[in-house]
């Protein structure tokens, strides 16, 4: 009899464990936190997704992570699935505003949403956003160009071609505008000459569209660079190319390397990037890509899950190491926590990315480190 009672008690505890649980973690096996990442063709999202899940699990949450292959319809299904599974909070980096109907569904179901790295535009269905200082990313890219070409003292005009990120991503506008605040004065004074379209800022939608990289797909950037090399850039030697992120930067390296004018590493233009992707770390060590902007996703994941924890426990969030501000979605201001991006060149790549343990020993082996 006693034994039956004990077994029954264990079964009840296993099924309804939440009753005994402290805080808001769901001990019954239901989903606490759904993590929806946009794509894997840009490698950072693989790390971001894994780190977010790891951090949530460490705090005792039941967390699931999914990637959407750059397809908003697919991500919407993944989010509907999180809603069905009873998620209490969703962390999402979307592909485009096609997500908004499903965000509204989640909000109706009482689910908290954190906009991760990319701001969910034209939506009023969430309250929090975590990201890096976006304008500073562009500022660092342009500053690297300014220094590498010694623009302050340049006697001859230097030639540059401009690339931007995906027009479907609000971040792309901030990156570009941050860079152009540094470059525009040099263009105005004639020290820097733009080859190809020149939107002074992202507000010049027509020209921005011309330099944009739809879906952040490297193959689109490569095709555009190849086209430039046989047209606008045919009779000039480019000194620099502003590339918004690492896959685009590497695509530009590939396209240039196939052109006789840039057929040795020394002849390649100064090419920028962002994200500290492993193949780019290799390119930086080999002098193929000049720089990257490192956005440590360990820190962003950590800040985001700390925020999620505070929200789920009904506490006032206090996220150390971030700058608190607001961003506007066109519908409302959302509380935003910003982290600081870091400029990485060959001089500090080892210290900042390799020695800090961002990549595992096995991953580093693949690039001979
Ligand atoms: C991110 C970048 C990334 C790009 C392409 C942006 O929203 O901030 O880090 O390179 O998307 O995935």
XYZ file of C-alpha atoms and ligand atoms in Angstrom:
381
model
C 0.000 0.000 0.000
C 2.746 2.354 1.054
C 4.652 1.473 -2.154
C 1.606 2.262 -4.335
C 1.237 5.611 -2.616
C 4.875 6.448 -3.205
C 4.693 5.484 -6.894
C 1.509 7.550 -7.289
C 3.179 10.502 -5.612
C 6.216 10.254 -7.928
C 3.921 10.063 -10.965
C 1.954 13.115 -9.832
C 5.158 15.039 -9.218
C 6.523 14.128 -12.638
C 3.344 15.154 -14.429
C 2.592 18.289 -12.495
C 6.070 19.269 -11.417
C 5.395 22.921 -12.206
C 3.380 23.103 -8.995
C 6.553 22.473 -7.035
C 8.782 24.594 -9.195
C 10.162 27.898 -8.085
C 10.014 30.790 -10.570
C 8.316 30.458 -13.922
C 10.197 27.570 -15.528
C 7.886 24.886 -16.845
C 8.906 21.549 -15.254
C 6.191 19.591 -17.052
C 8.125 19.354 -20.325
C 6.228 22.182 -22.039
C 8.123 24.812 -23.974
C 9.282 27.929 -22.098
C 11.361 29.787 -24.678
C 11.174 29.462 -28.468
C 14.198 30.764 -30.370
C 13.631 31.586 -34.059
C 16.743 32.426 -36.084
C 16.493 33.680 -39.682
C 19.069 31.760 -41.690
C 22.233 29.699 -41.747
C 23.755 31.068 -44.974
C 25.185 33.746 -42.703
C 27.090 31.675 -40.173
C 26.671 33.878 -37.120
C 23.062 32.776 -36.688
C 24.131 29.199 -36.052
C 26.240 30.377 -33.103
C 23.601 32.832 -31.894
C 20.900 30.149 -31.870
C 23.054 27.637 -30.021
C 24.247 30.154 -27.430
C 20.716 31.402 -26.766
C 19.491 27.861 -26.199
C 22.491 27.002 -23.992
C 21.980 30.055 -21.799
C 18.239 29.464 -21.464
C 18.812 25.816 -20.559
C 21.416 26.790 -17.939
C 18.759 28.900 -16.214
C 16.430 25.902 -16.158
C 14.190 26.857 -19.071
C 12.952 24.407 -21.639
C 14.181 26.047 -24.858
C 14.002 25.098 -28.516
C 15.888 26.686 -31.416
C 14.998 26.697 -35.129
C 16.449 28.305 -38.275
C 14.303 29.449 -41.223
C 16.593 29.372 -44.321
C 15.870 33.044 -45.041
C 12.222 32.168 -45.700
C 9.600 34.175 -43.772
C 6.807 31.699 -44.520
C 8.898 28.949 -42.972
C 9.667 31.084 -39.914
C 5.984 31.900 -39.471
C 5.199 28.171 -39.314
C 7.983 27.688 -36.768
C 6.544 30.456 -34.607
C 3.002 29.071 -34.884
C 4.504 25.803 -33.673
C 6.031 27.577 -30.642
C 2.614 29.086 -29.895
C 0.979 25.648 -30.091
C 3.617 24.242 -27.757
C 2.685 26.859 -25.145
C 5.863 28.958 -25.301
C 5.909 31.768 -22.740
C 8.497 33.842 -24.550
C 9.870 33.947 -28.087
C 13.264 35.331 -29.114
C 13.199 36.143 -32.815
C 15.372 37.570 -35.575
C 13.003 37.806 -38.518
C 13.531 37.879 -42.274
C 11.006 40.580 -43.153
C 7.756 42.194 -42.037
C 5.800 39.193 -43.327
C 6.221 37.999 -39.726
C 3.755 40.548 -38.346
C 0.564 38.466 -38.510
C 2.159 35.681 -36.535
C 3.584 38.178 -34.023
C 0.048 39.400 -33.462
C -1.071 35.781 -32.859
C 1.721 35.307 -30.321
C 0.867 38.546 -28.534
C -2.822 37.518 -28.399
C -1.729 34.272 -26.754
C 0.047 36.357 -24.090
C 3.533 35.420 -25.276
C 6.357 37.902 -24.659
C 8.552 38.575 -27.660
C 12.160 39.775 -27.748
C 13.304 41.184 -31.076
C 16.817 39.771 -31.417
C 19.527 41.678 -33.302
C 17.094 42.755 -36.065
C 14.258 45.109 -35.159
C 10.757 43.793 -35.925
C 9.450 46.692 -37.985
C 5.878 48.002 -38.279
C 4.789 45.976 -35.277
C 3.468 47.031 -31.885
C 3.260 43.501 -30.522
C 6.457 43.428 -28.486
C 8.340 45.520 -25.959
C 12.027 44.610 -26.069
C 14.923 44.639 -28.519
C 18.533 43.500 -27.984
C 21.278 44.249 -30.494
C 24.710 45.782 -31.043
C 25.269 49.458 -31.691
C 24.270 49.309 -35.370
C 25.532 52.668 -36.544
C 28.848 51.992 -34.870
C 29.250 48.854 -37.015
C 29.226 51.021 -40.151
C 31.350 53.655 -38.457
C 34.018 51.022 -37.705
C 33.971 49.701 -41.292
C 34.457 53.195 -42.702
C 37.061 54.132 -40.112
C 39.091 51.087 -41.156
C 38.932 52.263 -44.789
C 39.858 55.803 -43.749
C 42.927 54.524 -41.893
C 44.016 51.888 -44.408
C 43.918 54.402 -47.282
C 45.252 57.204 -45.055
C 42.452 59.382 -46.420
C 43.321 62.317 -44.180
C 46.648 62.732 -46.011
C 45.739 61.253 -49.424
C 47.204 63.278 -52.323
C 45.635 61.209 -55.132
C 41.905 60.364 -55.368
C 41.129 56.887 -54.007
C 38.467 54.740 -55.679
C 35.731 52.964 -53.746
C 32.664 50.868 -54.539
C 29.755 50.674 -52.119
C 27.689 47.650 -51.077
C 24.837 47.524 -48.563
C 22.912 44.739 -46.826
C 19.402 43.512 -47.490
C 16.713 46.179 -47.879
C 14.378 43.844 -45.969
C 16.563 44.253 -42.869
C 16.323 47.481 -40.855
C 19.919 46.950 -39.696
C 21.237 47.394 -43.233
C 20.188 51.074 -43.227
C 21.929 51.781 -39.934
C 25.152 50.038 -41.003
C 25.241 52.045 -44.233
C 24.440 55.398 -42.645
C 27.060 54.829 -39.940
C 29.683 54.211 -42.634
C 28.667 57.123 -44.836
C 28.910 59.635 -41.995
C 32.653 58.930 -42.128
C 33.035 58.582 -45.916
C 30.790 61.395 -47.238
C 33.178 64.244 -46.316
C 36.020 62.517 -48.218
C 33.746 62.013 -51.214
C 32.687 65.663 -51.066
C 36.329 66.803 -51.014
C 37.258 64.528 -53.934
C 39.723 62.417 -51.933
C 37.403 59.462 -52.389
C 35.686 58.749 -55.709
C 32.708 56.395 -55.820
C 32.617 53.889 -58.670
C 29.024 52.788 -59.317
C 25.889 54.087 -57.575
C 26.341 56.507 -54.680
C 23.460 56.889 -52.230
C 24.667 59.578 -49.817
C 22.494 58.011 -47.164
C 20.044 55.115 -47.057
C 17.236 57.660 -47.506
C 18.130 57.693 -51.227
C 16.007 54.571 -51.742
C 16.571 54.253 -55.492
C 20.345 54.166 -55.257
C 20.313 52.203 -52.010
C 18.347 49.489 -53.794
C 21.070 49.425 -56.477
C 23.853 48.739 -53.993
C 21.792 46.461 -51.711
C 22.368 42.716 -51.321
C 18.922 41.128 -51.413
C 18.460 38.550 -48.640
C 22.079 39.087 -47.573
C 22.949 36.404 -50.146
C 26.648 36.301 -51.018
C 25.904 35.072 -54.539
C 23.973 38.305 -55.228
C 26.939 40.381 -54.078
C 29.352 38.301 -56.152
C 27.241 38.752 -59.280
C 27.035 42.502 -58.692
C 30.793 42.774 -58.155
C 31.512 40.762 -61.317
C 29.202 43.052 -63.208
C 30.924 46.165 -61.850
C 34.343 44.805 -62.778
C 33.337 44.539 -66.397
C 31.394 47.831 -66.474
C 31.739 50.859 -64.141
C 34.961 49.581 -62.542
C 36.515 48.290 -65.760
C 38.968 51.148 -66.281
C 39.844 51.997 -62.678
C 41.752 50.186 -59.977
C 39.602 50.047 -56.864
C 41.307 50.961 -53.595
C 38.438 49.897 -51.341
C 35.062 48.196 -51.295
C 32.592 48.852 -48.485
C 31.067 45.450 -47.740
C 28.384 45.233 -45.043
C 29.198 41.755 -43.695
C 31.651 38.866 -43.994
C 29.912 36.678 -46.595
C 29.525 39.749 -48.835
C 33.155 40.699 -48.155
C 34.371 37.233 -49.149
C 32.178 37.251 -52.270
C 33.869 40.504 -53.298
C 37.311 38.997 -52.636
C 36.382 36.041 -54.892
C 35.069 38.255 -57.679
C 38.131 40.560 -57.579
C 40.585 37.645 -57.436
C 39.290 36.475 -60.826
C 40.078 39.845 -62.373
C 43.597 40.346 -63.764
C 43.889 43.738 -62.026
C 43.653 42.116 -58.612
C 45.193 38.711 -59.266
C 47.599 38.770 -56.320
C 46.668 39.318 -52.700
C 48.698 42.561 -52.538
C 46.608 44.038 -55.345
C 43.222 43.389 -53.707
C 41.274 46.468 -52.571
C 40.673 47.126 -48.853
C 37.517 45.082 -48.242
C 35.403 45.352 -45.084
C 33.047 42.944 -43.323
C 31.134 42.163 -40.168
C 30.493 39.181 -37.858
C 33.944 37.629 -37.351
C 33.033 34.518 -39.360
C 35.659 31.784 -39.293
C 36.438 31.812 -43.063
C 36.861 35.580 -42.763
C 39.237 35.212 -39.827
C 41.291 33.094 -42.227
C 40.974 35.744 -44.973
C 42.128 38.443 -42.548
C 45.147 36.361 -41.535
C 45.928 35.886 -45.259
C 45.481 39.635 -46.022
C 42.520 38.978 -48.334
C 39.848 40.781 -46.309
C 41.073 43.837 -44.411
C 38.752 43.847 -41.422
C 35.628 42.572 -39.765
C 33.396 43.938 -37.048
C 33.188 41.420 -34.258
C 29.819 41.169 -32.572
C 30.333 38.631 -29.804
C 27.162 36.567 -29.901
C 28.073 35.022 -26.545
C 27.428 38.443 -25.010
C 24.252 39.120 -27.000
C 22.817 35.710 -26.139
C 23.725 36.218 -22.515
C 22.105 39.671 -22.353
C 18.999 38.430 -24.160
C 18.432 35.452 -21.884
C 19.009 37.617 -18.794
C 16.306 39.889 -20.185
C 14.013 36.919 -20.901
C 14.526 35.643 -17.359
C 13.620 39.018 -15.839
C 10.525 39.324 -18.050
C 9.331 35.808 -17.204
C 9.855 36.387 -13.498
C 8.066 39.753 -13.629
C 11.221 41.559 -12.502
C 12.621 44.882 -13.722
C 15.376 44.010 -16.225
C 18.886 45.181 -15.417
C 21.326 44.026 -18.089
C 24.938 44.828 -17.210
C 27.327 45.704 -20.043
C 24.594 47.154 -22.259
C 23.458 50.675 -23.109
C 19.716 51.123 -22.586
C 17.894 53.180 -25.199
C 14.775 53.010 -27.402
C 14.243 52.154 -31.082
C 11.101 52.952 -33.042
C 9.288 50.299 -35.088
C 7.127 52.867 -36.956
C 4.396 51.841 -34.517
C 6.020 52.389 -31.142
C 9.240 52.845 -29.191
C 10.671 49.651 -27.758
C 13.142 49.343 -24.907
C 16.493 48.462 -26.450
C 19.720 47.121 -25.001
C 22.859 47.796 -27.077
C 26.195 46.016 -26.953
C 29.457 47.356 -28.296
C 30.895 45.986 -31.571
C 34.687 45.672 -31.963
C 36.878 46.611 -34.942
C 39.086 43.655 -35.881
C 42.025 43.703 -38.296
C 45.054 41.452 -38.656
C 46.604 43.299 -35.686
C 44.087 42.125 -33.101
C 42.235 39.190 -34.711
C 44.164 36.644 -32.697
C 43.539 38.332 -29.373
C 39.901 39.316 -29.898
C 38.475 36.344 -31.754
C 40.856 33.397 -31.470
C 42.325 33.714 -27.958
C 38.969 34.680 -26.464
C 37.770 31.153 -27.223
C 35.021 32.272 -29.611
C 35.803 29.301 -31.840
C 36.589 25.810 -30.566
C 40.022 24.251 -31.071
C 38.499 21.920 -33.686
C 36.961 24.807 -35.641
C 40.276 26.659 -35.573
C 42.083 23.597 -36.915
C 40.066 23.985 -40.108
C 41.874 27.299 -40.746
C 45.246 26.028 -39.557
C 45.225 27.796 -36.141
C 23.022 41.158 -38.753
C 24.397 40.875 -39.310
C 24.320 39.792 -40.383
C 23.215 40.089 -41.382
C 23.002 38.947 -42.366
C 22.058 41.454 -39.867
O 20.794 41.708 -39.386
O 23.076 42.224 -37.827
O 25.250 40.464 -38.256
O 25.534 39.677 -41.053
O 22.007 40.331 -40.733
O 22.514 37.816 -41.742
